[in-house]
């Protein structure tokens, strides 16, 4: 009889732990959904604003790529946020306090992101999470509980991100503007620049992301080892990456040339006059319209890169607290150096992002895509390529930079080159104000929630 009672007691305890973890998972899903709803503008706002994609197309494309980026590359940033912001020595002896704090972080971030999304403000989820962690830590164990050096490093990236992304976007758009758009024969210039634009996009994606993709798809699955055993092939990863990138750039170039030729000669007659297509002699407005049609295709691809990079970087903002909670529940100790984020948590975060952008994503798209400057596909392409470059580099180093900052900075960079007077300062002031208050609001909410949770003792 005592044995039976002990088994029932163990089952009851396991059931309670399972329910508690399930509740935390649902809370993390809610935070990820709000993150997706707010940050979908970062990956697809410019494409919708420039009419390169419809809202429905943007949500479908972003959903697939956000999920893929979160699952494949969300590990590094998640670990930085889960254990790198606080002083491990302070919480090592009281992991349950840290657990309560992480629950407070999830609630605080979910509330603030929901408020910002309802007002159409693209705030930084990285700001919210780091601010919330600092807020509860100060209440739980004093100022020394926060690793201010890590906070300083992360904060420096927040300042540098819009500047770097804006500078890159300005350089990219300057090249496109002066080498293609402002030339007497922009269609001919576009034809010459297509290989370079294709190579630039595939280089950004290939150099930063493809090595990890190849590692997951070919190395970890044993495909390369099997090829070596069966055929004697020794295939270095970097050679495979270069090969895939080169094939992609060539295919994109050939396809773009074909598309450009079809819009120049829509009836397929191939009429030429002194070696120049008859449509090339049409009005400048028509020629620029054809250029923007071609740029729209590049913008869609660049938007895909931003969506993938956003999923890889920002999923950590939603799942890092849950990963820490699950670790403490499983081991009863503070996350150690061998801490890693389980795959199911990354999947949960990716799913939450997709759900959020599907249900509420349109609320923020108009702000980034239309209310800063009036974007055309050429400017949108340069802004998104600059954002992808900035954020993907940050992901490779495990830095939780703000995709919102990168995208807004890139759009402003394009606007300064295109026509600086067209940049709507009122919109930037509203966005900047939201950025400034995110950290103190998230910190205050987390501190209040943590204090209430500790006082009622329900954990």
Tab-separated table of C-alpha atoms in Angstrom:
chain	number	residue	atom	x	y	z
A	1	UNK	CA	0.000	0.000	0.000
A	2	UNK	CA	2.735	2.534	0.800
A	3	UNK	CA	4.379	1.692	-2.540
A	4	UNK	CA	1.095	2.370	-4.360
A	5	UNK	CA	0.676	5.678	-2.556
A	6	UNK	CA	4.237	6.622	-3.467
A	7	UNK	CA	3.570	5.864	-7.131
A	8	UNK	CA	0.374	7.912	-7.092
A	9	UNK	CA	2.254	10.752	-5.439
A	10	UNK	CA	4.956	10.590	-8.123
A	11	UNK	CA	2.322	10.630	-10.860
A	12	UNK	CA	0.637	13.626	-9.242
A	13	UNK	CA	3.949	15.456	-9.014
A	14	UNK	CA	4.828	14.646	-12.620
A	15	UNK	CA	1.399	15.809	-13.738
A	16	UNK	CA	1.776	19.116	-11.910
A	17	UNK	CA	5.238	19.680	-13.412
A	18	UNK	CA	3.899	18.831	-16.871
A	19	UNK	CA	0.994	21.245	-16.500
A	20	UNK	CA	3.284	23.997	-15.237
A	21	UNK	CA	5.689	23.505	-18.143
A	22	UNK	CA	2.745	23.413	-20.549
A	23	UNK	CA	1.495	26.721	-19.167
A	24	UNK	CA	4.948	28.227	-19.604
A	25	UNK	CA	5.113	26.889	-23.163
A	26	UNK	CA	1.739	28.492	-23.921
A	27	UNK	CA	3.037	31.764	-22.493
A	28	UNK	CA	6.180	31.570	-24.659
A	29	UNK	CA	3.962	30.835	-27.673
A	30	UNK	CA	1.974	33.986	-26.852
A	31	UNK	CA	5.172	36.057	-26.662
A	32	UNK	CA	6.439	34.585	-29.944
A	33	UNK	CA	3.088	35.364	-31.591
A	34	UNK	CA	3.310	38.996	-30.492
A	35	UNK	CA	6.913	39.101	-31.668
A	36	UNK	CA	5.869	37.783	-35.075
A	37	UNK	CA	2.985	40.231	-35.289
A	38	UNK	CA	5.235	43.178	-34.509
A	39	UNK	CA	8.375	42.178	-36.380
A	40	UNK	CA	6.778	40.855	-39.578
A	41	UNK	CA	7.142	44.444	-40.816
A	42	UNK	CA	10.901	44.028	-40.564
A	43	UNK	CA	10.978	41.262	-43.127
A	44	UNK	CA	8.054	42.048	-45.412
A	45	UNK	CA	6.919	45.617	-44.717
A	46	UNK	CA	8.968	47.191	-47.493
A	47	UNK	CA	7.883	44.547	-50.015
A	48	UNK	CA	4.209	45.188	-49.280
A	49	UNK	CA	4.748	48.948	-49.197
A	50	UNK	CA	6.424	48.947	-52.624
A	51	UNK	CA	3.741	46.579	-54.006
A	52	UNK	CA	6.313	43.874	-54.791
A	53	UNK	CA	4.189	41.444	-52.752
A	54	UNK	CA	0.590	41.369	-51.631
A	55	UNK	CA	-0.088	41.092	-47.905
A	56	UNK	CA	-1.196	37.466	-48.268
A	57	UNK	CA	1.893	36.510	-50.283
A	58	UNK	CA	4.125	38.249	-47.745
A	59	UNK	CA	2.591	36.359	-44.831
A	60	UNK	CA	2.982	32.982	-46.563
A	61	UNK	CA	6.605	33.578	-47.617
A	62	UNK	CA	7.581	35.113	-44.272
A	63	UNK	CA	5.911	32.284	-42.364
A	64	UNK	CA	7.940	29.584	-44.095
A	65	UNK	CA	11.271	31.386	-43.840
A	66	UNK	CA	10.791	32.750	-40.331
A	67	UNK	CA	10.088	29.227	-39.097
A	68	UNK	CA	13.097	27.785	-40.941
A	69	UNK	CA	15.454	30.443	-39.592
A	70	UNK	CA	14.169	29.999	-36.054
A	71	UNK	CA	14.587	26.226	-36.013
A	72	UNK	CA	17.941	26.029	-37.823
A	73	UNK	CA	19.787	29.055	-36.443
A	74	UNK	CA	17.972	30.277	-33.342
A	75	UNK	CA	20.266	28.461	-30.930
A	76	UNK	CA	23.081	31.001	-30.484
A	77	UNK	CA	21.010	34.070	-29.673
A	78	UNK	CA	18.682	32.066	-27.421
A	79	UNK	CA	21.622	30.922	-25.294
A	80	UNK	CA	22.997	34.484	-25.067
A	81	UNK	CA	19.713	35.831	-23.750
A	82	UNK	CA	19.016	32.909	-21.428
A	83	UNK	CA	22.288	32.945	-19.516
A	84	UNK	CA	24.446	35.858	-20.657
A	85	UNK	CA	22.503	38.829	-19.279
A	86	UNK	CA	22.523	37.899	-15.588
A	87	UNK	CA	25.363	37.194	-13.174
A	88	UNK	CA	25.355	33.404	-12.939
A	89	UNK	CA	27.049	33.359	-9.554
A	90	UNK	CA	24.192	35.318	-7.979
A	91	UNK	CA	21.458	32.927	-9.150
A	92	UNK	CA	23.439	29.653	-9.001
A	93	UNK	CA	22.303	29.037	-5.413
A	94	UNK	CA	18.648	29.977	-6.059
A	95	UNK	CA	17.552	28.678	-9.452
A	96	UNK	CA	13.864	28.752	-8.468
A	97	UNK	CA	14.060	32.522	-8.073
A	98	UNK	CA	15.545	32.724	-11.546
A	99	UNK	CA	12.685	30.544	-12.815
A	100	UNK	CA	10.078	32.928	-11.380
A	101	UNK	CA	11.989	35.789	-12.952
A	102	UNK	CA	11.916	34.199	-16.392
A	103	UNK	CA	8.159	33.700	-16.099
A	104	UNK	CA	7.905	37.397	-15.287
A	105	UNK	CA	10.002	38.188	-18.347
A	106	UNK	CA	7.629	36.254	-20.613
A	107	UNK	CA	4.553	38.019	-19.230
A	108	UNK	CA	6.125	41.486	-19.334
A	109	UNK	CA	7.368	41.097	-22.910
A	110	UNK	CA	4.058	39.687	-24.109
A	111	UNK	CA	2.123	42.610	-22.650
A	112	UNK	CA	4.405	45.319	-24.050
A	113	UNK	CA	4.645	43.773	-27.532
A	114	UNK	CA	0.854	43.447	-27.627
A	115	UNK	CA	0.441	47.150	-26.763
A	116	UNK	CA	3.031	48.256	-29.331
A	117	UNK	CA	1.535	46.073	-32.063
A	118	UNK	CA	-1.954	47.459	-31.457
A	119	UNK	CA	-0.530	50.952	-32.031
A	120	UNK	CA	1.431	49.936	-35.139
A	121	UNK	CA	4.837	50.635	-33.555
A	122	UNK	CA	7.776	48.401	-34.629
A	123	UNK	CA	9.543	48.107	-31.264
A	124	UNK	CA	12.532	45.953	-30.429
A	125	UNK	CA	11.777	42.611	-28.852
A	126	UNK	CA	15.476	42.382	-27.946
A	127	UNK	CA	15.101	45.577	-25.922
A	128	UNK	CA	12.036	44.188	-24.201
A	129	UNK	CA	13.608	40.872	-23.197
A	130	UNK	CA	16.915	42.269	-21.984
A	131	UNK	CA	15.168	45.095	-20.129
A	132	UNK	CA	12.764	42.656	-18.480
A	133	UNK	CA	15.593	40.347	-17.383
A	134	UNK	CA	17.477	43.292	-15.904
A	135	UNK	CA	14.312	44.532	-14.167
A	136	UNK	CA	13.464	41.332	-12.322
A	137	UNK	CA	17.137	40.628	-11.524
A	138	UNK	CA	17.575	43.952	-9.758
A	139	UNK	CA	14.496	43.276	-7.622
A	140	UNK	CA	15.467	39.646	-6.944
A	141	UNK	CA	19.106	40.061	-6.009
A	142	UNK	CA	20.181	43.662	-6.385
A	143	UNK	CA	22.091	45.558	-9.048
A	144	UNK	CA	25.000	43.112	-8.964
A	145	UNK	CA	22.704	40.362	-10.248
A	146	UNK	CA	22.868	41.876	-13.726
A	147	UNK	CA	25.899	41.338	-15.935
A	148	UNK	CA	26.196	44.990	-16.956
A	149	UNK	CA	29.157	44.291	-19.232
A	150	UNK	CA	27.020	41.997	-21.381
A	151	UNK	CA	24.189	44.530	-21.265
A	152	UNK	CA	26.647	47.198	-22.417
A	153	UNK	CA	27.877	45.058	-25.300
A	154	UNK	CA	24.333	44.294	-26.428
A	155	UNK	CA	23.303	47.942	-26.034
A	156	UNK	CA	26.249	49.004	-28.178
A	157	UNK	CA	24.948	46.757	-30.960
A	158	UNK	CA	21.552	48.454	-30.665
A	159	UNK	CA	23.186	51.825	-31.309
A	160	UNK	CA	25.427	50.517	-34.059
A	161	UNK	CA	22.739	48.481	-35.826
A	162	UNK	CA	20.663	51.277	-37.417
A	163	UNK	CA	23.812	53.232	-38.258
A	164	UNK	CA	25.504	50.267	-39.923
A	165	UNK	CA	22.359	49.137	-41.705
A	166	UNK	CA	21.573	52.691	-42.841
A	167	UNK	CA	25.097	53.182	-44.158
A	168	UNK	CA	24.966	49.893	-46.064
A	169	UNK	CA	21.552	50.727	-47.538
A	170	UNK	CA	22.781	54.178	-48.570
A	171	UNK	CA	25.783	52.649	-50.335
A	172	UNK	CA	23.650	49.990	-52.053
A	173	UNK	CA	21.039	52.503	-53.204
A	174	UNK	CA	23.705	54.972	-54.375
A	175	UNK	CA	25.164	52.292	-56.620
A	176	UNK	CA	21.741	51.370	-58.012
A	177	UNK	CA	20.682	55.009	-58.435
A	178	UNK	CA	23.787	56.347	-60.137
A	179	UNK	CA	24.663	53.218	-62.110
A	180	UNK	CA	21.171	52.252	-63.313
A	181	UNK	CA	18.257	54.546	-62.496
A	182	UNK	CA	19.866	57.886	-63.466
A	183	UNK	CA	21.502	56.679	-66.680
A	184	UNK	CA	20.150	57.664	-70.132
A	185	UNK	CA	19.578	54.003	-71.008
A	186	UNK	CA	18.632	52.340	-67.677
A	187	UNK	CA	17.443	49.100	-69.301
A	188	UNK	CA	20.825	48.500	-70.873
A	189	UNK	CA	22.511	49.325	-67.575
A	190	UNK	CA	20.148	46.994	-65.742
A	191	UNK	CA	21.093	44.184	-68.093
A	192	UNK	CA	24.768	44.741	-67.298
A	193	UNK	CA	24.189	44.969	-63.548
A	194	UNK	CA	21.950	41.907	-63.164
A	195	UNK	CA	24.893	39.499	-62.669
A	196	UNK	CA	26.391	41.784	-60.010
A	197	UNK	CA	23.101	42.192	-58.171
A	198	UNK	CA	22.563	38.426	-58.282
A	199	UNK	CA	26.066	37.777	-56.989
A	200	UNK	CA	25.623	40.331	-54.194
A	201	UNK	CA	22.429	38.719	-52.937
A	202	UNK	CA	23.716	35.166	-53.155
A	203	UNK	CA	26.980	36.200	-51.497
A	204	UNK	CA	25.179	37.742	-48.514
A	205	UNK	CA	23.075	34.640	-48.082
A	206	UNK	CA	25.754	32.117	-49.033
A	207	UNK	CA	28.735	33.330	-47.056
A	208	UNK	CA	26.812	33.771	-43.816
A	209	UNK	CA	24.102	31.110	-43.884
A	210	UNK	CA	24.910	28.345	-46.371
A	211	UNK	CA	27.784	26.812	-44.360
A	212	UNK	CA	25.394	26.102	-41.504
A	213	UNK	CA	22.675	24.902	-43.891
A	214	UNK	CA	25.103	22.509	-45.573
A	215	UNK	CA	26.292	21.323	-42.168
A	216	UNK	CA	22.726	20.534	-41.082
A	217	UNK	CA	21.641	19.032	-44.408
A	218	UNK	CA	24.749	17.107	-45.451
A	219	UNK	CA	27.206	16.730	-42.578
A	220	UNK	CA	24.880	15.952	-39.675
A	221	UNK	CA	22.774	13.631	-41.837
A	222	UNK	CA	25.897	11.707	-42.874
A	223	UNK	CA	25.463	12.409	-46.592
A	224	UNK	CA	29.032	13.655	-47.087
A	225	UNK	CA	30.483	10.725	-45.143
A	226	UNK	CA	28.387	8.303	-47.208
A	227	UNK	CA	29.618	9.895	-50.447
A	228	UNK	CA	33.196	9.551	-49.243
A	229	UNK	CA	32.756	5.905	-48.284
A	230	UNK	CA	30.997	4.933	-51.484
A	231	UNK	CA	32.705	7.052	-54.142
A	232	UNK	CA	35.848	8.251	-52.409
A	233	UNK	CA	34.752	11.874	-52.740
A	234	UNK	CA	36.248	14.343	-50.291
A	235	UNK	CA	33.867	17.314	-50.371
A	236	UNK	CA	34.910	20.277	-48.192
A	237	UNK	CA	31.954	22.277	-46.918
A	238	UNK	CA	33.263	25.578	-48.239
A	239	UNK	CA	33.556	24.122	-51.767
A	240	UNK	CA	29.968	22.911	-51.626
A	241	UNK	CA	28.854	26.336	-50.411
A	242	UNK	CA	30.697	28.122	-53.216
A	243	UNK	CA	29.259	25.708	-55.749
A	244	UNK	CA	25.675	26.146	-54.556
A	245	UNK	CA	26.048	29.928	-54.422
A	246	UNK	CA	27.573	30.080	-57.898
A	247	UNK	CA	24.855	27.914	-59.404
A	248	UNK	CA	22.208	30.046	-57.705
A	249	UNK	CA	23.759	33.311	-58.962
A	250	UNK	CA	24.029	32.004	-62.537
A	251	UNK	CA	20.450	30.694	-62.490
A	252	UNK	CA	19.147	33.986	-61.081
A	253	UNK	CA	21.077	35.970	-63.696
A	254	UNK	CA	19.782	33.911	-66.629
A	255	UNK	CA	16.219	34.033	-65.340
A	256	UNK	CA	16.426	37.803	-64.776
A	257	UNK	CA	17.793	38.385	-68.278
A	258	UNK	CA	14.924	36.347	-69.669
A	259	UNK	CA	12.357	38.301	-67.654
A	260	UNK	CA	13.909	41.623	-68.691
A	261	UNK	CA	13.796	40.631	-72.338
A	262	UNK	CA	10.150	39.605	-72.029
A	263	UNK	CA	9.110	42.995	-70.603
A	264	UNK	CA	11.156	44.844	-73.228
A	265	UNK	CA	9.460	42.875	-76.020
A	266	UNK	CA	6.111	41.755	-74.597
A	267	UNK	CA	4.876	40.430	-77.945
A	268	UNK	CA	8.045	38.414	-78.439
A	269	UNK	CA	8.776	40.032	-81.829
A	270	UNK	CA	12.345	40.937	-80.915
A	271	UNK	CA	12.168	44.137	-82.976
A	272	UNK	CA	15.491	45.927	-82.973
A	273	UNK	CA	16.583	49.284	-84.277
A	274	UNK	CA	20.333	49.778	-84.662
A	275	UNK	CA	20.927	47.082	-82.098
A	276	UNK	CA	18.545	48.629	-79.517
A	277	UNK	CA	15.161	47.236	-78.574
A	278	UNK	CA	12.274	49.392	-79.831
A	279	UNK	CA	10.782	49.582	-76.340
A	280	UNK	CA	13.984	51.126	-75.017
A	281	UNK	CA	13.154	54.310	-76.903
A	282	UNK	CA	9.865	54.705	-75.020
A	283	UNK	CA	9.253	57.364	-72.399
A	284	UNK	CA	11.577	57.637	-69.373
A	285	UNK	CA	8.635	56.862	-67.099
A	286	UNK	CA	7.978	53.605	-68.944
A	287	UNK	CA	11.665	52.633	-68.857
A	288	UNK	CA	11.852	53.252	-65.110
A	289	UNK	CA	8.654	51.263	-64.646
A	290	UNK	CA	10.302	48.297	-66.361
A	291	UNK	CA	13.369	48.699	-64.132
A	292	UNK	CA	11.202	48.715	-61.009
A	293	UNK	CA	9.398	45.571	-62.197
A	294	UNK	CA	12.739	43.811	-62.416
A	295	UNK	CA	13.861	45.233	-59.073
A	296	UNK	CA	10.646	43.924	-57.501
A	297	UNK	CA	11.860	40.377	-58.179
A	298	UNK	CA	15.157	41.095	-56.456
A	299	UNK	CA	13.276	42.714	-53.594
A	300	UNK	CA	11.179	39.612	-53.038
A	301	UNK	CA	14.353	37.534	-52.756
A	302	UNK	CA	15.980	40.048	-50.430
A	303	UNK	CA	12.806	40.035	-48.310
A	304	UNK	CA	13.150	36.276	-48.055
A	305	UNK	CA	16.678	36.715	-46.706
A	306	UNK	CA	15.445	39.218	-44.113
A	307	UNK	CA	12.643	36.873	-43.040
A	308	UNK	CA	15.120	34.020	-42.607
A	309	UNK	CA	17.555	36.217	-40.699
A	310	UNK	CA	14.778	37.601	-38.482
A	311	UNK	CA	13.654	34.100	-37.558
A	312	UNK	CA	17.212	33.072	-36.721
A	313	UNK	CA	17.904	36.132	-34.568
A	314	UNK	CA	14.644	37.116	-32.911
A	315	UNK	CA	13.260	33.693	-31.964
A	316	UNK	CA	15.630	33.822	-28.993
A	317	UNK	CA	13.673	36.738	-27.588
A	318	UNK	CA	10.631	34.510	-27.140
A	319	UNK	CA	12.102	31.106	-26.292
A	320	UNK	CA	15.209	31.923	-24.226
A	321	UNK	CA	13.206	32.371	-20.995
A	322	UNK	CA	11.286	29.142	-21.682
A	323	UNK	CA	14.534	27.276	-22.348
A	324	UNK	CA	15.900	28.434	-18.998
A	325	UNK	CA	12.649	27.449	-17.256
A	326	UNK	CA	12.694	23.971	-18.825
A	327	UNK	CA	16.343	23.478	-17.835
A	328	UNK	CA	15.682	24.412	-14.208
A	329	UNK	CA	12.611	22.168	-14.083
A	330	UNK	CA	14.606	19.269	-15.480
A	331	UNK	CA	17.848	19.638	-13.484
A	332	UNK	CA	16.902	21.769	-10.469
A	333	UNK	CA	19.957	23.964	-11.097
A	334	UNK	CA	20.854	27.220	-12.828
A	335	UNK	CA	21.708	26.802	-16.563
A	336	UNK	CA	25.386	25.914	-16.834
A	337	UNK	CA	27.934	26.346	-19.597
A	338	UNK	CA	26.702	23.219	-21.378
A	339	UNK	CA	23.187	24.678	-21.548
A	340	UNK	CA	21.554	24.297	-24.947
A	341	UNK	CA	18.102	25.091	-26.283
A	342	UNK	CA	16.069	21.946	-27.119
A	343	UNK	CA	14.757	21.637	-30.660
A	344	UNK	CA	11.128	21.492	-29.539
A	345	UNK	CA	11.462	24.931	-27.945
A	346	UNK	CA	12.895	26.402	-31.173
A	347	UNK	CA	10.022	24.799	-33.096
A	348	UNK	CA	7.550	26.285	-30.623
A	349	UNK	CA	9.080	29.729	-31.064
A	350	UNK	CA	9.028	29.475	-34.847
A	351	UNK	CA	5.401	28.359	-34.795
A	352	UNK	CA	4.469	31.254	-32.532
A	353	UNK	CA	6.099	33.772	-34.873
A	354	UNK	CA	4.149	32.359	-37.816
A	355	UNK	CA	0.849	32.427	-35.895
A	356	UNK	CA	1.367	36.018	-34.796
A	357	UNK	CA	2.283	37.409	-38.185
A	358	UNK	CA	-0.679	35.594	-39.740
A	359	UNK	CA	-3.235	36.985	-37.289
A	360	UNK	CA	-1.939	40.469	-36.396
A	361	UNK	CA	0.969	41.149	-38.771
A	362	UNK	CA	-0.746	43.750	-40.937
A	363	UNK	CA	-0.955	46.238	-38.041
A	364	UNK	CA	2.733	47.186	-38.237
A	365	UNK	CA	3.471	46.688	-41.945
A	366	UNK	CA	2.095	50.089	-42.970
A	367	UNK	CA	4.414	51.951	-40.583
A	368	UNK	CA	7.666	50.555	-41.985
A	369	UNK	CA	6.526	50.045	-45.575
A	370	UNK	CA	4.705	53.306	-46.200
A	371	UNK	CA	4.956	55.895	-43.407
A	372	UNK	CA	8.726	56.548	-43.272
A	373	UNK	CA	9.269	57.193	-46.996
A	374	UNK	CA	7.445	56.216	-50.172
A	375	UNK	CA	9.327	53.142	-51.276
A	376	UNK	CA	9.795	51.713	-54.743
A	377	UNK	CA	11.162	48.203	-55.306
A	378	UNK	CA	14.682	49.500	-56.025
A	379	UNK	CA	14.832	51.253	-52.640
A	380	UNK	CA	13.089	48.392	-50.863
A	381	UNK	CA	15.586	45.917	-52.309
A	382	UNK	CA	18.554	47.940	-51.055
A	383	UNK	CA	16.981	48.405	-47.604
A	384	UNK	CA	16.236	44.715	-47.179
A	385	UNK	CA	19.614	43.585	-48.480
A	386	UNK	CA	21.329	45.904	-45.991
A	387	UNK	CA	19.087	44.642	-43.173
A	388	UNK	CA	19.755	41.004	-44.048
A	389	UNK	CA	23.496	41.613	-44.120
A	390	UNK	CA	23.484	43.359	-40.740
A	391	UNK	CA	21.223	40.933	-38.890
A	392	UNK	CA	22.652	37.728	-40.328
A	393	UNK	CA	26.160	38.785	-39.339
A	394	UNK	CA	24.869	39.457	-35.831
A	395	UNK	CA	23.233	36.028	-35.709
A	396	UNK	CA	26.483	34.329	-36.610
A	397	UNK	CA	28.098	35.975	-33.571
A	398	UNK	CA	25.129	35.268	-31.284
A	399	UNK	CA	24.314	38.966	-30.792
A	400	UNK	CA	20.612	39.744	-30.199
A	401	UNK	CA	20.476	42.895	-32.335
A	402	UNK	CA	17.224	44.618	-33.192
A	403	UNK	CA	15.815	43.800	-36.606
A	404	UNK	CA	13.498	46.786	-36.151
A	405	UNK	CA	16.493	49.078	-35.759
A	406	UNK	CA	18.237	47.558	-38.764
A	407	UNK	CA	15.241	47.862	-41.073
A	408	UNK	CA	14.240	51.371	-40.002
A	409	UNK	CA	17.850	52.508	-40.287
A	410	UNK	CA	18.080	50.985	-43.770
A	411	UNK	CA	14.864	52.653	-44.945
A	412	UNK	CA	16.117	56.009	-43.664
A	413	UNK	CA	19.457	55.414	-45.397
A	414	UNK	CA	17.658	54.900	-48.702
A	415	UNK	CA	15.522	57.988	-48.074
A	416	UNK	CA	18.549	60.192	-47.435
A	417	UNK	CA	20.042	59.256	-50.803
A	418	UNK	CA	16.744	59.299	-52.699
A	419	UNK	CA	15.407	62.605	-51.345
A	420	UNK	CA	16.174	63.485	-47.737
A	421	UNK	CA	13.174	65.803	-47.499
A	422	UNK	CA	10.875	62.835	-48.182
A	423	UNK	CA	11.776	61.184	-44.860
A	424	UNK	CA	8.826	61.662	-42.510
A	425	UNK	CA	10.360	62.853	-39.268
A	426	UNK	CA	7.112	62.554	-37.306
A	427	UNK	CA	7.003	58.817	-37.957
A	428	UNK	CA	10.645	58.468	-36.940
A	429	UNK	CA	9.997	60.402	-33.729
A	430	UNK	CA	7.122	58.068	-32.847
A	431	UNK	CA	9.243	54.990	-33.548
A	432	UNK	CA	12.217	56.430	-31.659
A	433	UNK	CA	10.057	57.240	-28.643
A	434	UNK	CA	8.774	53.665	-28.588
A	435	UNK	CA	12.353	52.395	-28.744
A	436	UNK	CA	13.400	54.583	-25.808
A	437	UNK	CA	10.553	53.570	-23.504
A	438	UNK	CA	10.725	49.844	-24.311
A	439	UNK	CA	13.557	49.043	-21.888
A	440	UNK	CA	12.183	50.931	-18.852
A	441	UNK	CA	8.617	49.743	-19.460
A	442	UNK	CA	9.673	46.110	-19.862
A	443	UNK	CA	11.964	46.359	-16.822
A	444	UNK	CA	9.228	47.923	-14.722
A	445	UNK	CA	6.600	45.390	-15.767
A	446	UNK	CA	8.920	42.453	-15.075
A	447	UNK	CA	9.891	43.873	-11.685
A	448	UNK	CA	6.243	44.358	-10.686
A	449	UNK	CA	5.159	40.921	-11.926
A	450	UNK	CA	8.122	39.262	-10.201
A	451	UNK	CA	7.340	41.011	-6.914
A	452	UNK	CA	3.686	39.954	-7.065
A	453	UNK	CA	4.593	36.349	-7.962
A	454	UNK	CA	7.040	36.096	-5.096
A	455	UNK	CA	4.624	37.590	-2.602
A	456	UNK	CA	1.731	35.274	-3.389
A	457	UNK	CA	4.071	32.259	-3.505
A	458	UNK	CA	2.324	30.334	-6.252
A	459	UNK	CA	5.498	28.976	-7.794
